[in-house]
Short mmCIF file of C-alpha atoms and ligand atoms in Angstrom, two decimals:
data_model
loop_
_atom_site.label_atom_id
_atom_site.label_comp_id
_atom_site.label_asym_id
_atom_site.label_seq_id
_atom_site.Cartn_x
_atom_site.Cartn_y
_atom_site.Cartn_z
CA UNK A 412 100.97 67.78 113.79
CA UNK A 413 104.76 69.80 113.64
CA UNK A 414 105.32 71.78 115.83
CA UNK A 415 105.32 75.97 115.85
CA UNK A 416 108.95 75.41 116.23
CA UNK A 417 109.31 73.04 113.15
CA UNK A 418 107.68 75.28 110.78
CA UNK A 419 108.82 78.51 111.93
CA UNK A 420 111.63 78.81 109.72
CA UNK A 421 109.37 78.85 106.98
CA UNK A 422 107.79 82.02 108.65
CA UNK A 423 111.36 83.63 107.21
CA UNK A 424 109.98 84.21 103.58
CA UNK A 425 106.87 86.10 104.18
CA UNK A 426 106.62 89.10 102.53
CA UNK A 427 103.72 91.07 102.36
CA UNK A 428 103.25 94.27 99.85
CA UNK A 429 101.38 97.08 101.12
CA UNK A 430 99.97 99.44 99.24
CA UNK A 431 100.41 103.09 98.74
CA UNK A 432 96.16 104.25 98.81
CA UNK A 433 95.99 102.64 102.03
CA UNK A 434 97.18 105.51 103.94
CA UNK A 435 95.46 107.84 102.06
CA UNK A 436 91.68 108.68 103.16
CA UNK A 437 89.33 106.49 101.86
CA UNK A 438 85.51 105.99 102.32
CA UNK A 439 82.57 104.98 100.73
CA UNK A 440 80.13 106.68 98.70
CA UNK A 441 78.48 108.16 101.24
CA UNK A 442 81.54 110.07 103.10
CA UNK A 443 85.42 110.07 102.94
CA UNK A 444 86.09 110.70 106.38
CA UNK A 445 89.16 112.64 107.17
CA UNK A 446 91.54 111.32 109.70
CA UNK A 447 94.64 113.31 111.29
CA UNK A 448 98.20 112.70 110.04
CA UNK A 449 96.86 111.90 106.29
CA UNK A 450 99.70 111.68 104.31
CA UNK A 451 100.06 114.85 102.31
CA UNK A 452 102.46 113.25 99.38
CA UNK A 453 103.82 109.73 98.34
CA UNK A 454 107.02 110.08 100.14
CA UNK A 455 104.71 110.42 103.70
CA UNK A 456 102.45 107.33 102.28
CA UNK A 457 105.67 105.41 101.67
CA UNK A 458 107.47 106.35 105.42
CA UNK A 459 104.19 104.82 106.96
CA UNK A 460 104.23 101.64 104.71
CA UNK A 461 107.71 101.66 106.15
CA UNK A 462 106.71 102.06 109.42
CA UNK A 463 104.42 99.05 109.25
CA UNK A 464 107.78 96.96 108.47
CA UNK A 465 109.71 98.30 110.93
CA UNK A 466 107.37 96.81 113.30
CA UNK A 467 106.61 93.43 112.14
CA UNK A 468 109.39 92.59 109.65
CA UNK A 469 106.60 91.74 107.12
CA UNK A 470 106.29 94.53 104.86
CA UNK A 471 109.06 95.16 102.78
CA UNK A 472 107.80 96.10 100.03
CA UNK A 473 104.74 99.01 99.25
CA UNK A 474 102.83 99.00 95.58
CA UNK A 475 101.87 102.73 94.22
CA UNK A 476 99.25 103.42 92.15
CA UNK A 477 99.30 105.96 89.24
CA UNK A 478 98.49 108.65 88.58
CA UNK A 479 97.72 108.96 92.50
CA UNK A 480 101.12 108.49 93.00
CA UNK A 481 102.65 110.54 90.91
CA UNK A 482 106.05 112.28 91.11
CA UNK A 483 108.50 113.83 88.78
CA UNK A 484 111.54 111.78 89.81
CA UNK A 485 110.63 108.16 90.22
CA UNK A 486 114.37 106.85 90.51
CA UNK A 487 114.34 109.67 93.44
CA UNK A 488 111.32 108.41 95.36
CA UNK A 489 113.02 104.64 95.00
CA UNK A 490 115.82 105.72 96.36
CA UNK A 491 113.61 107.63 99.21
CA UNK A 492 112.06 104.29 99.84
CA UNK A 493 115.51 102.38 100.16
CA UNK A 494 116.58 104.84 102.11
CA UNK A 495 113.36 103.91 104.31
CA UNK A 496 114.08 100.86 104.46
CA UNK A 497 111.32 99.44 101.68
CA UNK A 498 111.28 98.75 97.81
CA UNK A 499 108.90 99.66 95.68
CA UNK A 500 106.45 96.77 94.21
CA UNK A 501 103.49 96.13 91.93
CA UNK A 502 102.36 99.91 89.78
CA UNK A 503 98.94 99.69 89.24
CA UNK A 504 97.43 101.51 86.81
CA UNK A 505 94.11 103.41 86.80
CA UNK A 506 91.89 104.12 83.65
CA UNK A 507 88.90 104.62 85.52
CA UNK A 508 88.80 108.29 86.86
CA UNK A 509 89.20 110.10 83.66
CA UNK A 510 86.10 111.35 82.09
CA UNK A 511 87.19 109.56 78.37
CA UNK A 512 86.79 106.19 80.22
CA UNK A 513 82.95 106.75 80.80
CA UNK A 514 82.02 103.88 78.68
CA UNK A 515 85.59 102.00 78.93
CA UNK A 516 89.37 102.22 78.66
CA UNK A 517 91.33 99.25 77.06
CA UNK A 518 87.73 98.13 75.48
CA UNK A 519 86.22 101.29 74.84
CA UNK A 520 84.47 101.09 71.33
CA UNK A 521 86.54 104.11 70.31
CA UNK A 522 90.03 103.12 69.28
CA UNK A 523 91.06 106.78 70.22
CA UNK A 524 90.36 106.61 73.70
CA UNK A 525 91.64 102.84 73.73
CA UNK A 526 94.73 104.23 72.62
CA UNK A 527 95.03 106.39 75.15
CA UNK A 528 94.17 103.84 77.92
CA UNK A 529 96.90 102.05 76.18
CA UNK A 530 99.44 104.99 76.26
CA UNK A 531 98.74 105.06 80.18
CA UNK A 532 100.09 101.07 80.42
CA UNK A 533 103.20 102.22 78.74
CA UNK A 534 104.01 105.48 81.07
CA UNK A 535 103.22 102.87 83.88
CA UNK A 536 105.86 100.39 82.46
CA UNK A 537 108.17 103.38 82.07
CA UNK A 538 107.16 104.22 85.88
CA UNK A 539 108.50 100.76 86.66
CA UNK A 540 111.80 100.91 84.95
CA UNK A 541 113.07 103.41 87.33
CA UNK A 542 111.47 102.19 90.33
CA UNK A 543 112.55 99.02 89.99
CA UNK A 544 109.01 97.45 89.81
CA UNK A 545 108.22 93.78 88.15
CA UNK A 546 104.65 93.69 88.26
CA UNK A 547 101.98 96.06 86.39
CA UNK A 548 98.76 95.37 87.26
CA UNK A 549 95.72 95.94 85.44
CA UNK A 550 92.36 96.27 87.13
CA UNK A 551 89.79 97.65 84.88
CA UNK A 552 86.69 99.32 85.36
CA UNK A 553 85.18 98.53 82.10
CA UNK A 554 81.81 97.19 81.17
CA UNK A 555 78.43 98.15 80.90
CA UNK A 556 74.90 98.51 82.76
CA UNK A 557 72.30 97.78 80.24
CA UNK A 558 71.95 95.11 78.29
CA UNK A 559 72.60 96.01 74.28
CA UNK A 560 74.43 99.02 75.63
CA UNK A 561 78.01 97.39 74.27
CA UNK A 562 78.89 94.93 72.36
CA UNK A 563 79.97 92.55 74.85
CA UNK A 564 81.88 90.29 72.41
CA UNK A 565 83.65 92.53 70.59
CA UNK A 566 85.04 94.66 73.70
CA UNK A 567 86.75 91.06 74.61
CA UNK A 568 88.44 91.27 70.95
CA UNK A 569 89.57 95.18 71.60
CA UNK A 570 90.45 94.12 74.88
CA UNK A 571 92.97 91.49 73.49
CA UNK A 572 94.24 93.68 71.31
CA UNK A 573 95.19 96.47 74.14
CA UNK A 574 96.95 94.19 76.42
CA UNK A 575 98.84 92.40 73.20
CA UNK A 576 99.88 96.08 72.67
CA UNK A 577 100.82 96.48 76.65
CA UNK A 578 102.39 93.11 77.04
CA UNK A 579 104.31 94.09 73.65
CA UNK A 580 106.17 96.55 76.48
CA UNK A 581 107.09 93.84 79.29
CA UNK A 582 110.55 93.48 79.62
CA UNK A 583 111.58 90.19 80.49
CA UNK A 584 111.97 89.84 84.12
CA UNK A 585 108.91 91.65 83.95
CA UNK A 586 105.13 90.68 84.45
CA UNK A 587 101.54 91.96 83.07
CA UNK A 588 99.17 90.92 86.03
CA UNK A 589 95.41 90.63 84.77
CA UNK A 590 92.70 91.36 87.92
CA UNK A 591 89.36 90.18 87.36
CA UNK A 592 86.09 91.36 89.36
CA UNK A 593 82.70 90.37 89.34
CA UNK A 594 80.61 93.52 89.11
CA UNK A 595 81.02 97.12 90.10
CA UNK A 596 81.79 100.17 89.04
CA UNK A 597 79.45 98.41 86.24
CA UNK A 598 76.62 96.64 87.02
CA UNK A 599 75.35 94.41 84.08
CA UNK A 600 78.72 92.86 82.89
CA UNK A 601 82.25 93.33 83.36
CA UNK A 602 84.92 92.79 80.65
CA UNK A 603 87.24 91.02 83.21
CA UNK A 604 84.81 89.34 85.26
CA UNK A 605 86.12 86.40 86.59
CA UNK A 606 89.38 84.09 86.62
CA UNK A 607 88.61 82.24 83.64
CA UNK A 608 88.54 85.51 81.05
CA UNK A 609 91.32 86.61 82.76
CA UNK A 610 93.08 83.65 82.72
CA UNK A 611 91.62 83.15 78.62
CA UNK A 612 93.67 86.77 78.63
CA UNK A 613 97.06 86.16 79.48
CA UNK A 614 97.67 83.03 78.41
CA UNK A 615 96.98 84.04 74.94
CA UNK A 616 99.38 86.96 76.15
CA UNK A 617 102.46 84.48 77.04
CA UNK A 618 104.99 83.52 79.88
CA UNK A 619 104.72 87.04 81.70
CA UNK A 620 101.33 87.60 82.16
CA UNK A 621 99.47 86.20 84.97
CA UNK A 622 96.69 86.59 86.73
CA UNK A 623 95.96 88.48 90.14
CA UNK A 624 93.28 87.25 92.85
CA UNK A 625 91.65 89.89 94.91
CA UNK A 626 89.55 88.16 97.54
CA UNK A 627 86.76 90.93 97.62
CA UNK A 628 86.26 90.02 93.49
CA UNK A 629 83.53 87.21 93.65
CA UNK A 630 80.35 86.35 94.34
CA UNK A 631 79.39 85.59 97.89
CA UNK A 632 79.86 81.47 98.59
CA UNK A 633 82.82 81.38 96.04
CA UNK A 634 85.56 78.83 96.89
CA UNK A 635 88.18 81.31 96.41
CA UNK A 636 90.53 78.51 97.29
CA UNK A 637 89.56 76.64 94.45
CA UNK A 638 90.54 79.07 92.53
CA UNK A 639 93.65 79.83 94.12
CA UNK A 640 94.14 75.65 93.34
CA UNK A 641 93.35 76.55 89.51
CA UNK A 642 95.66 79.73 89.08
CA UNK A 643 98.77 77.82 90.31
CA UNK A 644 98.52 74.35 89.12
CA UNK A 645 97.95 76.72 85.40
CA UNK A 646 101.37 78.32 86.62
CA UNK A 647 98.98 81.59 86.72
CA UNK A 648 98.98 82.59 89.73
CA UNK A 649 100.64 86.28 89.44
CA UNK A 650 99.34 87.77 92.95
CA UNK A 651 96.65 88.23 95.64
CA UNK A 652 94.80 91.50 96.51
CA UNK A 653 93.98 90.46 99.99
CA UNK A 654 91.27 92.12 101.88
CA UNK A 655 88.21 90.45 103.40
CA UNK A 656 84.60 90.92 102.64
CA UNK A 657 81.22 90.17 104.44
CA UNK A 658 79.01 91.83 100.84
CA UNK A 659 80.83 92.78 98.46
CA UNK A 660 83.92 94.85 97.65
CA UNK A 661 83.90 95.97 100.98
CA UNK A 662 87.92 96.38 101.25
CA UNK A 663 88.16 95.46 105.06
CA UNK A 664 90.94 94.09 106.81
CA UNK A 665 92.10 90.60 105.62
CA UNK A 666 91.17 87.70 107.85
CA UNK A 667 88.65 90.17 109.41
CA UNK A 668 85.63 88.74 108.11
CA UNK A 669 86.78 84.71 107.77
CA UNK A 670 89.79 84.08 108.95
CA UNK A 671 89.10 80.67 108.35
CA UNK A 672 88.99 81.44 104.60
CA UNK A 673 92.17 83.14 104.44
CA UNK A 674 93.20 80.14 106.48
CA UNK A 675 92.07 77.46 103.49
CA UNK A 676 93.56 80.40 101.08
CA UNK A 677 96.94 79.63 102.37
CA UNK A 678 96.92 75.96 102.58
CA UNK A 679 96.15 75.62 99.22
CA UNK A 680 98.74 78.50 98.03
CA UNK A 681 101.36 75.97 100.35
CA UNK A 682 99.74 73.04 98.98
CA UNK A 683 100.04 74.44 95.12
CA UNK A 684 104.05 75.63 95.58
CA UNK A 685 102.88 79.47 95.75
CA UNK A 686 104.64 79.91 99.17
CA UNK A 687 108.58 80.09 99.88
CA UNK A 688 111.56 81.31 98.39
CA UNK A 689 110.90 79.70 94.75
CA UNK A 690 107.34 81.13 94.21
CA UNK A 691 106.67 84.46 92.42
CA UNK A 692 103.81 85.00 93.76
CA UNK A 693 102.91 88.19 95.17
CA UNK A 694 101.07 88.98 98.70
CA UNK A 695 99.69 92.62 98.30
CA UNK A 696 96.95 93.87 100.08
CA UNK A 697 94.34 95.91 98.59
CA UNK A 698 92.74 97.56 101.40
CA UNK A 699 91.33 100.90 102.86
CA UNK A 700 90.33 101.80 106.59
CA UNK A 701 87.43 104.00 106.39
CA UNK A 702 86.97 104.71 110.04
CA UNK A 703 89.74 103.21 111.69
CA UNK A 704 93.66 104.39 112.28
CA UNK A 705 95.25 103.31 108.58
CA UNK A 706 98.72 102.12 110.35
CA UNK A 707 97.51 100.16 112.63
CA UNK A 708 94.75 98.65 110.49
CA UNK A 709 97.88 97.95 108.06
CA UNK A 710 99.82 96.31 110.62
CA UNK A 711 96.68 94.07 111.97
CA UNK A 712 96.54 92.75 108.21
CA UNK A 713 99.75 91.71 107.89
CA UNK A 714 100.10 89.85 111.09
CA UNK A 715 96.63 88.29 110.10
CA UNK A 716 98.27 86.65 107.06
CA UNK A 717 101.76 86.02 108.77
CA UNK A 718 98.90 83.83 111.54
CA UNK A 719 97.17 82.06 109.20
CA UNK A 720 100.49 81.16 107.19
CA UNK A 721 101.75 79.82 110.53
CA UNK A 722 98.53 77.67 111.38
CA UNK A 723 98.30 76.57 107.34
CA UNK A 724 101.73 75.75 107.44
CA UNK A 725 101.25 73.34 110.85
CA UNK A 726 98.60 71.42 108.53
CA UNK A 727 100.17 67.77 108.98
CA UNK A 728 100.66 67.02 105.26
CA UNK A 729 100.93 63.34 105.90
CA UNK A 730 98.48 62.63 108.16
CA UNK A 731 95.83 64.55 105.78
CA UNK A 732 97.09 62.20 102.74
CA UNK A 733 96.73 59.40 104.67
CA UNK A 734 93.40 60.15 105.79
CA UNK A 735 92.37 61.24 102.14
CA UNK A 736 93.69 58.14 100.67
CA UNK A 737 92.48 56.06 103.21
CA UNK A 738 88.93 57.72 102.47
CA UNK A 739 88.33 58.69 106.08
CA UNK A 740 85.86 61.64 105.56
CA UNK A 741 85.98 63.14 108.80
CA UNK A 742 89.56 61.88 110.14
CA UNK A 743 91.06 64.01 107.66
CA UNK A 744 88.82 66.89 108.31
CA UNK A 745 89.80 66.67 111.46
CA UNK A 746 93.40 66.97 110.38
CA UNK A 747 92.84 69.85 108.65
CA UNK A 748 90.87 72.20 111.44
CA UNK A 749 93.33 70.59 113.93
CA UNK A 750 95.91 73.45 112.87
CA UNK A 751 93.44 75.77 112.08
CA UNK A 752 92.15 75.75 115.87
CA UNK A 753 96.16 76.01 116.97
CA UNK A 754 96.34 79.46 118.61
CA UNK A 755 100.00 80.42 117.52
CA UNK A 756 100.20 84.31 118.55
CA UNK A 757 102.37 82.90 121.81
CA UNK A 758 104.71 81.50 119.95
CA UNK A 759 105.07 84.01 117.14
CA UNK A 760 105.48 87.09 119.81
CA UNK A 761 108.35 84.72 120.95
CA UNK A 762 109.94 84.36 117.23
CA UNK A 763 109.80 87.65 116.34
CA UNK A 764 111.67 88.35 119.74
CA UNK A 765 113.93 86.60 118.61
CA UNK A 766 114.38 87.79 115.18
CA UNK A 767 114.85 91.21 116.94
CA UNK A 768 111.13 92.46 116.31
CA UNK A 769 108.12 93.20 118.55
CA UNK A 770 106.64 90.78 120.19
CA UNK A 771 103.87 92.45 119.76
CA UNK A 772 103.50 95.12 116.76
CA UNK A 773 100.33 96.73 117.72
CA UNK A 774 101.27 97.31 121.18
CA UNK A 775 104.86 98.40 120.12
CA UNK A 776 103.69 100.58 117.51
CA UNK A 777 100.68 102.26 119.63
CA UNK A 778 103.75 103.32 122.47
CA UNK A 779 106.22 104.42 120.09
CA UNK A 780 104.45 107.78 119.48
CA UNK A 781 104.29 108.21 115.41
CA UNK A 782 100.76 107.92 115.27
CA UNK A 783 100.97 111.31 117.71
CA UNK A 784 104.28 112.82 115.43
CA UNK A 785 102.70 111.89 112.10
CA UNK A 786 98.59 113.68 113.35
CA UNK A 787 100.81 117.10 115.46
CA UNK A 788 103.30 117.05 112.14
CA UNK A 789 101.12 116.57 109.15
CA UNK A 790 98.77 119.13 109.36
CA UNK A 791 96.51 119.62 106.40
CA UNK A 792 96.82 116.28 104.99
CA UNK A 793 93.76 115.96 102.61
CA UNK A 794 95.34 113.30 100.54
CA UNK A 795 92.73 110.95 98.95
CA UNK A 796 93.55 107.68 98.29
CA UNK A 797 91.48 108.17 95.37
C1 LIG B 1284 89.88 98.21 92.58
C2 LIG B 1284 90.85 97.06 92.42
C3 LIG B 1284 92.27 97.49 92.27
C4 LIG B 1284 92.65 98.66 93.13
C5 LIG B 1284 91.59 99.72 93.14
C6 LIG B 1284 91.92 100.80 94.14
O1 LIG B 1284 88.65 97.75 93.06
O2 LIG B 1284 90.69 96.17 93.49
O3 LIG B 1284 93.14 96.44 92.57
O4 LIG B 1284 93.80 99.19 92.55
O5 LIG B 1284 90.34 99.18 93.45
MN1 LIG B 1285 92.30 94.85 93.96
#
């Protein structure tokens, strides 16, 4: 197996996106619970996404999500972010909190209101001209919760049409990123339930349009890595929403749940060419901490990925292939959960030492005494992530 010190250069190109609503307060349908030192705009969203870089060198970029984040001056807030340290990444868009989007958005039945849902995209796209954004990424509510409500066929044909209309607007060294989830807000069928009708989507779209994989999307017992296998080898793969999961969409902290999932995640995203300087794949997070502190719940995330990248990345290649070709069942099993079992947070507090960081971000960022300046300074911060 290579050593930490063999692969650690690799370590390097990690970049994780954060994003904007996880700073906000967030709950479930029972209660939004309000926390002290809420953000109260974007730009205080944006210095604690910041923040969560400054202490572990793995966040340098944060995605925004509109309208929630909003602002009149968007080449102003990029240049607030710079200034901070961060870039601005993915816009998401949101048709699903306007009362018109009751029964859909992009495949609502009406082509007024899909019109509108469509006019959103584009003020999105224009959003991401001046903040210097590549990816737009589409997660939609739509569907339907009794059967003969819709006509489930013919919303895939309207849908179709609305992104051909949105994708119409992607400049080049831009990208339309599809997200697909199983069930929920409805509860009988989705439009974009899975990876294969969003993947059906975008590569009748073209070149820029890709698909995004948040790990909360699927059905429980999914081989999300599978799918992750799929996406790339189709050149598909546009980005991850990571968060983990023990039910549903429960938006918890990634590798929380099964760190040994997010471990076979990133051995196949290796494996596939989706990690390293050459890959365009992004690593957002699509998160929320209900009841604990939102920075450091942010920071535990990303140093769960940066973990698992380390221990997937110690995976000896050869020995697995030779085990796998040799047809030795369990000697390449063994292979595999050999680096999985490696306990690398030693020798990552060292390398970030060394690379001028924390050795260790939680403990760093608990003594440096924002969490107290951000709860005595923002008082009255209400702001709901959505
Ligand atoms: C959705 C989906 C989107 C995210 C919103 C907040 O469930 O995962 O990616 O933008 O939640
Ligand atoms: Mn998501």
């Amino acid at each position: 197996m290579p050593t930490f010190d063999q692969i650690s250069h690799q370590l390097e190109h990690q970049a994780i996106e954060v994003p904007s609503w996880a700073y906000g307060n967030s709950g479930t349908r029972f209660k939004v619970f309000g926390s002290a030192g809420t953000p109260r705009s974007v730009q205080e969203k944006i210095a604690d996404a910041a923040t969560v870089h400054r202490f572990t060198g793995l966040a340098p970029k944060v995605a925004l999500h509109i309208p929630w984040d909003k602002v009149e001056d968007y080449s102003a807030l990029r240049r607030y972010a710079q200034d901070q340290g961060i870039e601005i990444g993915t816009i998401n868009s949101n048709t699903f909190q306007d009362d018109d989007y009751k029964l859909g958005g992009l495949t609502h039945h009406d082509p007024v209101i899909r019109q509108k849902a469509i006019d959103h995209h584009l003020e999105c796209i224009r959003v991401m001209g001046e903040t210097g954004s590549r990816d737009l990424k589409i997660w939609l509510a739509d569907g339907s919760n009794y059967p003969g409500q819709a006509d489930i066929r013919a919303r895939q044909d309207w849908l179709a049409e609305s992104l051909a209309a949105i994708y119409e607007q992607i400049a080049d060294d831009q990208r339309l990123v599809l997200e697909y989830k199983i069930f929920e807000p409805a509860f009988y069928h989705m439009d974009v339930p899975d990876w294969g009708t969003a993947l059906g989507h975008v590569q009748a779209l073209g070149e820029n349009a890709t698909v995004c994989l948040d790990t909360g999307h699927h059905a429980p017992s999914t081989n999300v890595e599978f799918i992750v296998a799929q996406l790339l080898r189709a050149g598909k793969l546009g980005s991850f929403d990571f968060n983990s999961r023990f039910y549903a969409d429960d938006d918890l902290i990634v590798g929380s749940a099964d760190p040994f999932q997010l471990f076979r995640i990133m051995f196949e995203v290796i494996r596939g060419g989706g990690y390293g300087p050459e890959s365009d794949v992004a690593f957002m997070l699509d998160q929320c901490h209900n009841i604990e502190k939102k920075i450091p719940g942010q920071i535990r995330s990303v140093l769960n990925v940066q973990e698992m990248t380390a221990r997937a990345l110690m995976i000896d290649r050869e020995a697995l292939k030779a085990a796998q070709e040799a047809g030795d069942v369990l000697g390449a099993h063994e292979v595999f959960m050999d680096a999985f079992y490696t306990d690398v947070r030693a020798d990552l507090a060292a390398w970030r030492e060394t690379r001028g960081l924390p050795a260790h971000p939680m403990r760093a960022f608990a003594e440096s005494g924002y969490q107290e300046k951000i709860e005595a300074d923002r008082v009255g911060g209400t702001q709901l992530s959505w």
